Amino acid sequence: MTDKKTATTRIWQDRFGDSRQWMEMVHSRIYNDRDCLTIEADGNIVSQLLLRDIDYMHLGRPLKATYIYGAATRRDCQHRGYMSELMVKAIRESFSRGASVAFLKPAQRWLYDFYAGFGFATTVYIDEQRYTSAHKFPSPADQFVIETSVNDMDELTRSYNNLASLRPSTSLHNQVDFMTILIDNSLDDGVKAVVRNRVDGGICAIAFAVTDGDGNVAVRDLVASDDISAELALGGIATQLPGRSMVVESTTCYRRAKYEARGMSRIINVAEFLKALLTVKPDFKLRLRIADNIIAENNRVFRVNNGEVKVEQTDQPIGNQRFDLDVDIEVFTSIVFSSPEIGGIFNLPSARSFISLMLD
């Protein structure tokens, strides 16, 4: 039998078409047997995905999370339910690892409906900010300097995470993953711009960009401490890739009616997630019934009161009991990763999620 890495690498290359250089420099860094979940048929691997543990910050509190990507089935084995079986396996494995939430980014529009069938809700949206090639970005004043490379990976990783944490709900990256992100960006002929404050030497903005299929500049991520630093970082990108229009994938600001969907999330452990919300709002109260057909531990009644989360007995008839929320896991996920106004209707702290630079 072909070994696991060889078999899954063949599926990856066939389904995603990544170059040999990318496979050697990026896939080899992200692959490990623990994170590669598979389904076999007749002694052969027919379906695979990667399940990575990631760092995530929600409303200023760290959460254990997982990220699902690289999901693929052999072409000659499609439409037999293998990926559905594998998704259930990944969700349950996320629970076993202690994750409170899982994320993924569907590669195609129709996949949003597919993943919704496993309790995932569309919660990750972006606000596309567009600049023409004629746009004039500000030049750095004496207080700032723009750099196109930073040799200190520890400083770059730490600065990125500090700036990203200014978002209300966001993914973070450890140093090993951050180095892989830089390699991936380089293989795409990407550039980066780092804005540094001359006064204290600190990094106040970082931007990553590539040229898309239409010849425009696609800014994959932009983190900044303020609007001026953000504009300077974009100017640093424009200087390296001149004469092109620019599209920046930005976090939503809750004011516009329409955004672009970019990802999905699923609460994996309701009790642990509620405990994390209590650290944000210790006095909130809630009686909640969740329906979850994959994780039995979530298929419960939860009472949040006096700073505690208690799981009520569910072997008794529900009768005419009243609940503040009586929803399935997808709807619950949608609420807690919605705007603060929507969460406030249910007395729940909430914020829209944002995941970026995920090697999708």
mmCIF file of C-alpha atoms in Angstrom:
data_model
loop_
_atom_site.group_PDB
_atom_site.id
_atom_site.type_symbol
_atom_site.label_atom_id
_atom_site.label_comp_id
_atom_site.label_asym_id
_atom_site.label_seq_id
_atom_site.Cartn_x
_atom_site.Cartn_y
_atom_site.Cartn_z
ATOM 1 C CA MET A 1 0.000 0.000 0.000
ATOM 2 C CA THR A 2 1.244 3.491 -0.843
ATOM 3 C CA ASP A 3 2.285 5.473 2.232
ATOM 4 C CA LYS A 4 -0.053 8.187 3.486
ATOM 5 C CA LYS A 5 1.974 11.229 2.450
ATOM 6 C CA THR A 6 2.617 9.942 -1.063
ATOM 7 C CA ALA A 7 -1.028 8.994 -1.616
ATOM 8 C CA THR A 8 -2.458 12.275 -0.333
ATOM 9 C CA THR A 9 0.154 14.325 -2.191
ATOM 10 C CA ARG A 10 -0.983 12.705 -5.439
ATOM 11 C CA ILE A 11 -4.589 13.655 -4.688
ATOM 12 C CA TRP A 12 -3.531 17.210 -3.810
ATOM 13 C CA GLN A 13 -1.541 17.705 -7.026
ATOM 14 C CA ASP A 14 -4.265 16.202 -9.199
ATOM 15 C CA ARG A 15 -7.078 18.263 -7.698
ATOM 16 C CA PHE A 16 -5.314 21.587 -7.043
ATOM 17 C CA GLY A 17 -2.598 21.625 -9.715
ATOM 18 C CA ASP A 18 0.050 23.331 -7.582
ATOM 19 C CA SER A 19 3.543 23.519 -9.037
ATOM 20 C CA ARG A 20 6.327 21.149 -8.030
ATOM 21 C CA GLN A 21 8.143 24.106 -6.465
ATOM 22 C CA TRP A 22 5.088 24.953 -4.334
ATOM 23 C CA MET A 23 4.709 21.339 -3.268
ATOM 24 C CA GLU A 24 8.352 21.175 -2.239
ATOM 25 C CA MET A 25 8.533 24.550 -0.493
ATOM 26 C CA VAL A 26 5.036 24.972 0.977
ATOM 27 C CA HIS A 27 3.148 21.669 1.057
ATOM 28 C CA SER A 28 6.131 19.924 2.637
ATOM 29 C CA ARG A 29 6.038 22.494 5.439
ATOM 30 C CA ILE A 30 2.319 22.279 6.158
ATOM 31 C CA TYR A 31 1.920 18.526 5.841
ATOM 32 C CA ASN A 32 2.134 16.113 8.763
ATOM 33 C CA ASP A 33 0.467 12.764 9.337
ATOM 34 C CA ARG A 34 -1.441 13.947 12.425
ATOM 35 C CA ASP A 35 -3.153 16.789 10.586
ATOM 36 C CA CYS A 36 -3.876 14.834 7.411
ATOM 37 C CA LEU A 37 -7.233 13.100 7.833
ATOM 38 C CA THR A 38 -8.215 10.505 5.267
ATOM 39 C CA ILE A 39 -10.915 8.086 4.185
ATOM 40 C CA GLU A 40 -10.007 4.731 2.655
ATOM 41 C CA ALA A 41 -11.862 2.388 0.328
ATOM 42 C CA ASP A 42 -10.571 -1.056 -0.684
ATOM 43 C CA GLY A 43 -7.332 -0.335 1.144
ATOM 44 C CA ASN A 44 -6.600 2.908 -0.708
ATOM 45 C CA ILE A 45 -6.868 6.526 0.366
ATOM 46 C CA VAL A 46 -9.653 8.139 -1.634
ATOM 47 C CA SER A 47 -10.342 11.398 0.238
ATOM 48 C CA GLN A 48 -8.183 13.719 2.326
ATOM 49 C CA LEU A 49 -8.037 17.076 4.105
ATOM 50 C CA LEU A 50 -5.699 18.927 6.431
ATOM 51 C CA LEU A 51 -6.909 19.902 9.901
ATOM 52 C CA ARG A 52 -4.588 22.474 11.439
ATOM 53 C CA ASP A 53 -4.661 23.860 14.966
ATOM 54 C CA ILE A 54 -4.626 27.654 14.738
ATOM 55 C CA ASP A 55 -4.480 30.592 17.107
ATOM 56 C CA TYR A 56 -7.590 32.739 17.171
ATOM 57 C CA MET A 57 -8.549 35.889 19.056
ATOM 58 C CA HIS A 58 -12.221 36.670 19.662
ATOM 59 C CA LEU A 59 -13.232 39.870 21.457
ATOM 60 C CA GLY A 60 -9.776 40.043 22.987
ATOM 61 C CA ARG A 61 -9.854 36.450 24.267
ATOM 62 C CA PRO A 62 -7.778 33.593 22.839
ATOM 63 C CA LEU A 63 -9.687 30.591 21.526
ATOM 64 C CA LYS A 64 -8.532 27.142 20.546
ATOM 65 C CA ALA A 65 -9.499 26.694 16.920
ATOM 66 C CA THR A 66 -8.945 24.473 13.913
ATOM 67 C CA TYR A 67 -8.757 25.255 10.225
ATOM 68 C CA ILE A 68 -9.874 22.817 7.528
ATOM 69 C CA TYR A 69 -8.304 23.061 4.079
ATOM 70 C CA GLY A 70 -6.950 21.046 1.195
ATOM 71 C CA ALA A 71 -10.155 18.972 1.129
ATOM 72 C CA ALA A 72 -10.194 16.748 -1.961
ATOM 73 C CA THR A 73 -11.390 13.388 -3.230
ATOM 74 C CA ARG A 74 -9.868 11.317 -6.021
ATOM 75 C CA ARG A 75 -11.571 12.097 -9.313
ATOM 76 C CA ASP A 76 -12.606 8.487 -9.870
ATOM 77 C CA CYS A 77 -14.138 8.287 -6.389
ATOM 78 C CA GLN A 78 -16.324 11.396 -6.331
ATOM 79 C CA HIS A 79 -20.048 11.484 -5.498
ATOM 80 C CA ARG A 80 -19.858 8.487 -3.174
ATOM 81 C CA GLY A 81 -20.118 10.357 0.148
ATOM 82 C CA TYR A 82 -16.440 10.125 1.071
ATOM 83 C CA MET A 83 -16.007 13.856 1.681
ATOM 84 C CA SER A 84 -19.168 13.960 3.780
ATOM 85 C CA GLU A 85 -17.770 11.154 5.911
ATOM 86 C CA LEU A 86 -14.455 12.986 6.178
ATOM 87 C CA MET A 87 -16.080 16.279 7.225
ATOM 88 C CA VAL A 88 -17.837 14.520 10.111
ATOM 89 C CA LYS A 89 -14.494 13.008 11.079
ATOM 90 C CA ALA A 90 -12.786 16.429 11.001
ATOM 91 C CA ILE A 91 -15.495 18.049 13.139
ATOM 92 C CA ARG A 92 -15.305 15.332 15.765
ATOM 93 C CA GLU A 93 -11.505 15.425 15.710
ATOM 94 C CA SER A 94 -11.673 19.190 16.301
ATOM 95 C CA PHE A 95 -13.767 18.534 19.407
ATOM 96 C CA SER A 96 -11.300 15.892 20.610
ATOM 97 C CA ARG A 97 -8.458 18.394 20.246
ATOM 98 C CA GLY A 98 -10.247 20.846 22.508
ATOM 99 C CA ALA A 99 -11.147 23.381 19.828
ATOM 100 C CA SER A 100 -14.013 25.775 20.493
ATOM 101 C CA VAL A 101 -14.513 26.695 16.832
ATOM 102 C CA ALA A 102 -13.491 25.517 13.355
ATOM 103 C CA PHE A 103 -12.999 27.571 10.194
ATOM 104 C CA LEU A 104 -12.748 26.912 6.472
ATOM 105 C CA LYS A 105 -12.775 28.855 3.197
ATOM 106 C CA PRO A 106 -14.827 27.231 0.417
ATOM 107 C CA ALA A 107 -13.000 27.195 -2.895
ATOM 108 C CA GLN A 108 -16.203 27.567 -4.930
ATOM 109 C CA ARG A 109 -19.559 29.221 -4.431
ATOM 110 C CA TRP A 110 -21.592 25.993 -4.392
ATOM 111 C CA LEU A 111 -19.448 24.592 -1.568
ATOM 112 C CA TYR A 112 -21.015 27.049 0.899
ATOM 113 C CA ASP A 113 -24.217 25.011 0.697
ATOM 114 C CA PHE A 114 -22.290 21.754 1.036
ATOM 115 C CA TYR A 115 -20.491 22.825 4.227
ATOM 116 C CA ALA A 116 -23.684 24.309 5.669
ATOM 117 C CA GLY A 117 -24.966 20.751 5.823
ATOM 118 C CA PHE A 118 -22.359 20.090 8.525
ATOM 119 C CA GLY A 119 -23.304 23.063 10.697
ATOM 120 C CA PHE A 120 -20.943 25.637 9.167
ATOM 121 C CA ALA A 121 -22.288 29.171 8.863
ATOM 122 C CA THR A 122 -21.102 31.872 6.472
ATOM 123 C CA THR A 123 -19.594 34.319 8.932
ATOM 124 C CA VAL A 124 -16.408 35.599 7.283
ATOM 125 C CA TYR A 125 -17.022 38.586 5.022
ATOM 126 C CA ILE A 126 -14.735 41.150 3.463
ATOM 127 C CA ASP A 127 -15.189 44.713 2.337
ATOM 128 C CA GLU A 128 -13.322 45.131 -0.959
ATOM 129 C CA GLN A 129 -11.660 48.531 -1.064
ATOM 130 C CA ARG A 130 -10.675 49.521 -4.599
ATOM 131 C CA TYR A 131 -8.079 52.032 -5.759
ATOM 132 C CA THR A 132 -7.382 53.027 -9.372
ATOM 133 C CA SER A 133 -3.872 53.126 -10.796
ATOM 134 C CA ALA A 134 -4.078 56.940 -10.590
ATOM 135 C CA HIS A 135 -4.633 56.954 -6.825
ATOM 136 C CA LYS A 136 -1.977 58.924 -4.953
ATOM 137 C CA PHE A 137 -1.008 57.374 -1.651
ATOM 138 C CA PRO A 138 0.696 59.623 0.912
ATOM 139 C CA SER A 139 4.477 59.692 1.091
ATOM 140 C CA PRO A 140 6.093 58.759 4.403
ATOM 141 C CA ALA A 141 6.713 61.753 6.629
ATOM 142 C CA ASP A 142 9.798 62.068 8.807
ATOM 143 C CA GLN A 143 8.025 60.025 11.488
ATOM 144 C CA PHE A 144 7.719 56.895 9.318
ATOM 145 C CA VAL A 145 9.865 54.671 7.126
ATOM 146 C CA ILE A 146 8.652 51.988 4.690
ATOM 147 C CA GLU A 147 10.594 48.738 4.443
ATOM 148 C CA THR A 148 10.121 45.933 1.919
ATOM 149 C CA SER A 149 11.898 43.260 3.973
ATOM 150 C CA VAL A 150 12.369 42.470 7.644
ATOM 151 C CA ASN A 151 15.016 39.957 8.640
ATOM 152 C CA ASP A 152 13.857 39.519 12.218
ATOM 153 C CA MET A 153 11.097 36.913 11.877
ATOM 154 C CA ASP A 154 10.285 37.045 15.566
ATOM 155 C CA GLU A 155 9.660 40.785 15.367
ATOM 156 C CA LEU A 156 7.608 40.474 12.169
ATOM 157 C CA THR A 157 5.426 37.672 13.552
ATOM 158 C CA ARG A 158 4.917 39.411 16.878
ATOM 159 C CA SER A 159 4.095 42.727 15.202
ATOM 160 C CA TYR A 160 1.642 41.106 12.795
ATOM 161 C CA ASN A 161 -0.218 39.346 15.610
ATOM 162 C CA ASN A 162 -0.308 42.507 17.726
ATOM 163 C CA LEU A 163 -1.768 44.513 14.845
ATOM 164 C CA ALA A 164 -4.172 41.764 13.770
ATOM 165 C CA SER A 165 -5.432 41.527 17.356
ATOM 166 C CA LEU A 166 -6.849 45.032 16.968
ATOM 167 C CA ARG A 167 -9.605 43.369 14.931
ATOM 168 C CA PRO A 168 -12.552 42.204 17.038
ATOM 169 C CA SER A 169 -12.320 38.571 15.886
ATOM 170 C CA THR A 170 -9.365 37.273 13.899
ATOM 171 C CA SER A 171 -6.933 34.479 13.092
ATOM 172 C CA LEU A 172 -3.308 34.768 14.204
ATOM 173 C CA HIS A 173 -0.153 32.985 13.060
ATOM 174 C CA ASN A 174 2.805 31.429 14.839
ATOM 175 C CA GLN A 175 6.330 31.997 13.557
ATOM 176 C CA VAL A 176 6.595 28.682 11.688
ATOM 177 C CA ASP A 177 3.325 29.299 9.832
ATOM 178 C CA PHE A 178 4.273 32.908 9.209
ATOM 179 C CA MET A 179 7.484 31.840 7.491
ATOM 180 C CA THR A 180 5.438 29.496 5.288
ATOM 181 C CA ILE A 181 3.120 32.392 4.431
ATOM 182 C CA LEU A 182 6.108 34.477 3.334
ATOM 183 C CA ILE A 183 7.406 31.621 1.172
ATOM 184 C CA ASP A 184 3.959 31.212 -0.399
ATOM 185 C CA ASN A 185 3.744 34.950 -1.073
ATOM 186 C CA SER A 186 7.198 34.920 -2.643
ATOM 187 C CA LEU A 187 6.343 31.998 -4.945
ATOM 188 C CA ASP A 188 3.394 34.068 -6.211
ATOM 189 C CA ASP A 189 5.841 36.917 -6.975
ATOM 190 C CA GLY A 190 4.241 38.771 -4.096
ATOM 191 C CA VAL A 191 5.570 41.762 -2.229
ATOM 192 C CA LYS A 192 5.153 43.148 1.252
ATOM 193 C CA ALA A 193 5.432 46.591 2.816
ATOM 194 C CA VAL A 194 6.255 47.250 6.460
ATOM 195 C CA VAL A 195 5.719 50.677 7.998
ATOM 196 C CA ARG A 196 7.942 51.490 10.928
ATOM 197 C CA ASN A 197 7.685 54.420 13.328
ATOM 198 C CA ARG A 198 11.037 56.199 13.451
ATOM 199 C CA VAL A 199 10.380 57.484 16.972
ATOM 200 C CA ASP A 200 10.168 54.142 18.774
ATOM 201 C CA GLY A 201 11.224 51.794 15.971
ATOM 202 C CA GLY A 202 8.001 49.804 16.222
ATOM 203 C CA ILE A 203 6.143 48.311 13.259
ATOM 204 C CA CYS A 204 2.763 50.006 12.824
ATOM 205 C CA ALA A 205 1.511 48.446 9.551
ATOM 206 C CA ILE A 206 2.147 45.388 7.359
ATOM 207 C CA ALA A 207 0.686 44.630 3.925
ATOM 208 C CA PHE A 208 1.018 41.573 1.671
ATOM 209 C CA ALA A 209 0.111 41.691 -2.009
ATOM 210 C CA VAL A 210 0.294 39.768 -5.281
ATOM 211 C CA THR A 211 -0.685 40.503 -8.866
ATOM 212 C CA ASP A 212 -3.960 38.758 -9.747
ATOM 213 C CA GLY A 213 -4.986 37.157 -13.041
ATOM 214 C CA ASP A 214 -6.262 40.493 -14.379
ATOM 215 C CA GLY A 215 -2.991 42.290 -13.694
ATOM 216 C CA ASN A 216 -4.384 44.157 -10.692
ATOM 217 C CA VAL A 217 -2.772 44.278 -7.278
ATOM 218 C CA ALA A 218 -4.557 42.046 -4.772
ATOM 219 C CA VAL A 219 -3.716 42.941 -1.183
ATOM 220 C CA ARG A 220 -4.086 39.649 0.677
ATOM 221 C CA ASP A 221 -3.912 41.247 4.091
ATOM 222 C CA LEU A 222 -3.366 44.642 5.666
ATOM 223 C CA VAL A 223 -2.922 45.153 9.382
ATOM 224 C CA ALA A 224 -2.301 48.596 10.810
ATOM 225 C CA SER A 225 -2.518 50.572 14.017
ATOM 226 C CA ASP A 226 -4.224 53.546 12.318
ATOM 227 C CA ASP A 227 -5.466 54.830 8.961
ATOM 228 C CA ILE A 228 -2.310 56.805 8.190
ATOM 229 C CA SER A 229 -0.080 53.752 8.657
ATOM 230 C CA ALA A 230 -2.466 51.683 6.528
ATOM 231 C CA GLU A 231 -2.300 54.215 3.680
ATOM 232 C CA LEU A 232 1.488 54.283 3.892
ATOM 233 C CA ALA A 233 1.643 50.491 3.674
ATOM 234 C CA LEU A 234 -0.568 50.508 0.577
ATOM 235 C CA GLY A 235 1.666 53.195 -0.889
ATOM 236 C CA GLY A 236 4.639 50.913 -0.274
ATOM 237 C CA ILE A 237 2.868 48.164 -2.212
ATOM 238 C CA ALA A 238 1.966 50.540 -5.065
ATOM 239 C CA THR A 239 5.610 51.651 -5.366
ATOM 240 C CA GLN A 240 6.715 48.040 -5.860
ATOM 241 C CA LEU A 241 3.848 47.201 -8.265
ATOM 242 C CA PRO A 242 3.265 50.515 -10.090
ATOM 243 C CA GLY A 243 0.648 51.405 -12.679
ATOM 244 C CA ARG A 244 -1.967 48.919 -11.486
ATOM 245 C CA SER A 245 -5.363 49.120 -9.863
ATOM 246 C CA MET A 246 -5.502 47.772 -6.317
ATOM 247 C CA VAL A 247 -8.086 45.698 -4.443
ATOM 248 C CA VAL A 248 -7.734 45.409 -0.670
ATOM 249 C CA GLU A 249 -9.568 42.684 1.242
ATOM 250 C CA SER A 250 -10.530 44.581 4.368
ATOM 251 C CA THR A 251 -12.539 43.736 7.463
ATOM 252 C CA THR A 252 -16.182 44.786 7.442
ATOM 253 C CA CYS A 253 -17.263 47.930 9.255
ATOM 254 C CA TYR A 254 -20.935 46.922 9.846
ATOM 255 C CA ARG A 255 -22.212 49.942 7.926
ATOM 256 C CA ARG A 256 -22.608 48.621 4.398
ATOM 257 C CA ALA A 257 -25.423 46.331 3.391
ATOM 258 C CA LYS A 258 -23.438 44.032 1.105
ATOM 259 C CA TYR A 259 -20.103 42.295 1.574
ATOM 260 C CA GLU A 260 -18.267 39.456 -0.137
ATOM 261 C CA ALA A 261 -18.367 36.064 1.592
ATOM 262 C CA ARG A 262 -14.887 34.668 2.226
ATOM 263 C CA GLY A 263 -15.263 31.909 4.795
ATOM 264 C CA MET A 264 -17.305 29.858 7.215
ATOM 265 C CA SER A 265 -17.130 28.862 10.858
ATOM 266 C CA ARG A 266 -18.707 26.297 13.147
ATOM 267 C CA ILE A 267 -18.900 26.268 16.927
ATOM 268 C CA ILE A 268 -17.296 22.992 17.971
ATOM 269 C CA ASN A 269 -17.700 23.112 21.744
ATOM 270 C CA VAL A 270 -20.696 25.178 22.871
ATOM 271 C CA ALA A 271 -19.914 25.005 26.593
ATOM 272 C CA GLU A 272 -16.317 26.179 26.152
ATOM 273 C CA PHE A 273 -17.323 28.926 23.761
ATOM 274 C CA LEU A 274 -19.923 30.214 26.227
ATOM 275 C CA LYS A 275 -17.269 30.226 28.968
ATOM 276 C CA ALA A 276 -15.064 32.383 26.744
ATOM 277 C CA LEU A 277 -17.962 34.814 26.207
ATOM 278 C CA LEU A 278 -18.382 35.039 29.982
ATOM 279 C CA THR A 279 -14.874 36.441 30.270
ATOM 280 C CA VAL A 280 -16.021 39.221 27.933
ATOM 281 C CA LYS A 281 -19.398 39.843 29.584
ATOM 282 C CA PRO A 282 -19.485 38.137 33.012
ATOM 283 C CA ASP A 283 -23.067 39.138 33.798
ATOM 284 C CA PHE A 284 -24.877 37.883 30.710
ATOM 285 C CA LYS A 285 -27.629 35.310 31.211
ATOM 286 C CA LEU A 286 -28.977 32.813 28.728
ATOM 287 C CA ARG A 287 -30.946 29.593 28.556
ATOM 288 C CA LEU A 288 -30.044 27.924 25.325
ATOM 289 C CA ARG A 289 -31.012 24.704 23.578
ATOM 290 C CA ILE A 290 -28.748 23.551 20.750
ATOM 291 C CA ALA A 291 -29.400 20.932 18.108
ATOM 292 C CA ASP A 292 -26.192 19.372 16.750
ATOM 293 C CA ASN A 293 -26.396 16.134 14.810
ATOM 294 C CA ILE A 294 -22.624 15.589 14.736
ATOM 295 C CA ILE A 295 -21.296 16.450 18.210
ATOM 296 C CA ALA A 296 -23.507 14.846 20.829
ATOM 297 C CA GLU A 297 -21.987 16.947 23.628
ATOM 298 C CA ASN A 298 -23.481 20.056 22.001
ATOM 299 C CA ASN A 299 -26.940 18.543 21.664
ATOM 300 C CA ARG A 300 -27.910 19.882 25.059
ATOM 301 C CA VAL A 301 -29.589 22.614 27.092
ATOM 302 C CA PHE A 302 -27.134 25.188 28.443
ATOM 303 C CA ARG A 303 -27.840 27.693 31.203
ATOM 304 C CA VAL A 304 -25.579 30.707 31.631
ATOM 305 C CA ASN A 305 -26.137 32.426 34.972
ATOM 306 C CA ASN A 306 -24.068 33.900 37.795
ATOM 307 C CA GLY A 307 -20.906 33.690 35.720
ATOM 308 C CA GLU A 308 -21.229 29.942 35.143
ATOM 309 C CA VAL A 309 -22.181 27.631 32.303
ATOM 310 C CA LYS A 310 -24.218 24.622 33.348
ATOM 311 C CA VAL A 311 -25.411 21.777 31.168
ATOM 312 C CA GLU A 312 -28.931 20.790 32.144
ATOM 313 C CA GLN A 313 -30.264 17.263 32.145
ATOM 314 C CA THR A 314 -31.755 16.425 28.773
ATOM 315 C CA ASP A 315 -33.311 13.070 29.633
ATOM 316 C CA GLN A 316 -36.391 14.803 31.003
ATOM 317 C CA PRO A 317 -39.301 15.905 28.768
ATOM 318 C CA ILE A 318 -38.872 19.466 27.550
ATOM 319 C CA GLY A 319 -42.626 20.125 27.781
ATOM 320 C CA ASN A 320 -43.476 23.810 27.735
ATOM 321 C CA GLN A 321 -40.065 24.974 28.924
ATOM 322 C CA ARG A 322 -39.007 28.348 27.556
ATOM 323 C CA PHE A 323 -35.613 29.123 26.102
ATOM 324 C CA ASP A 324 -33.954 32.400 25.237
ATOM 325 C CA LEU A 325 -32.589 30.606 22.173
ATOM 326 C CA ASP A 326 -33.674 27.291 20.685
ATOM 327 C CA VAL A 327 -31.579 26.851 17.533
ATOM 328 C CA ASP A 328 -29.311 24.487 15.662
ATOM 329 C CA ILE A 329 -25.531 24.826 15.696
ATOM 330 C CA GLU A 330 -25.404 26.710 12.387
ATOM 331 C CA VAL A 331 -27.777 29.435 13.570
ATOM 332 C CA PHE A 332 -25.980 29.742 16.906
ATOM 333 C CA THR A 333 -22.677 30.159 15.063
ATOM 334 C CA SER A 334 -24.243 32.818 12.836
ATOM 335 C CA ILE A 335 -25.384 34.807 15.874
ATOM 336 C CA VAL A 336 -22.124 34.800 17.858
ATOM 337 C CA PHE A 337 -20.115 35.711 14.744
ATOM 338 C CA SER A 338 -22.510 38.456 13.636
ATOM 339 C CA SER A 339 -22.448 42.193 14.222
ATOM 340 C CA PRO A 340 -22.595 43.468 17.821
ATOM 341 C CA GLU A 341 -26.104 44.763 17.147
ATOM 342 C CA ILE A 342 -27.411 41.326 16.212
ATOM 343 C CA GLY A 343 -25.677 39.656 19.135
ATOM 344 C CA GLY A 344 -27.106 42.300 21.431
ATOM 345 C CA ILE A 345 -30.641 41.245 20.546
ATOM 346 C CA PHE A 346 -29.905 37.960 22.309
ATOM 347 C CA ASN A 347 -27.742 39.527 25.027
ATOM 348 C CA LEU A 348 -24.699 37.797 23.537
ATOM 349 C CA PRO A 349 -21.271 39.372 22.925
ATOM 350 C CA SER A 350 -20.608 38.982 19.201
ATOM 351 C CA ALA A 351 -18.237 40.043 16.444
ATOM 352 C CA ARG A 352 -17.745 39.152 12.810
ATOM 353 C CA SER A 353 -14.867 36.783 12.233
ATOM 354 C CA PHE A 354 -11.913 37.389 9.915
ATOM 355 C CA ILE A 355 -9.381 34.821 8.700
ATOM 356 C CA SER A 356 -6.487 35.711 6.449
ATOM 357 C CA LEU A 357 -3.237 34.372 5.002
ATOM 358 C CA MET A 358 -4.514 30.823 5.490
ATOM 359 C CA LEU A 359 -2.686 29.169 2.535
ATOM 360 C CA ASP A 360 -6.039 28.374 0.958
#
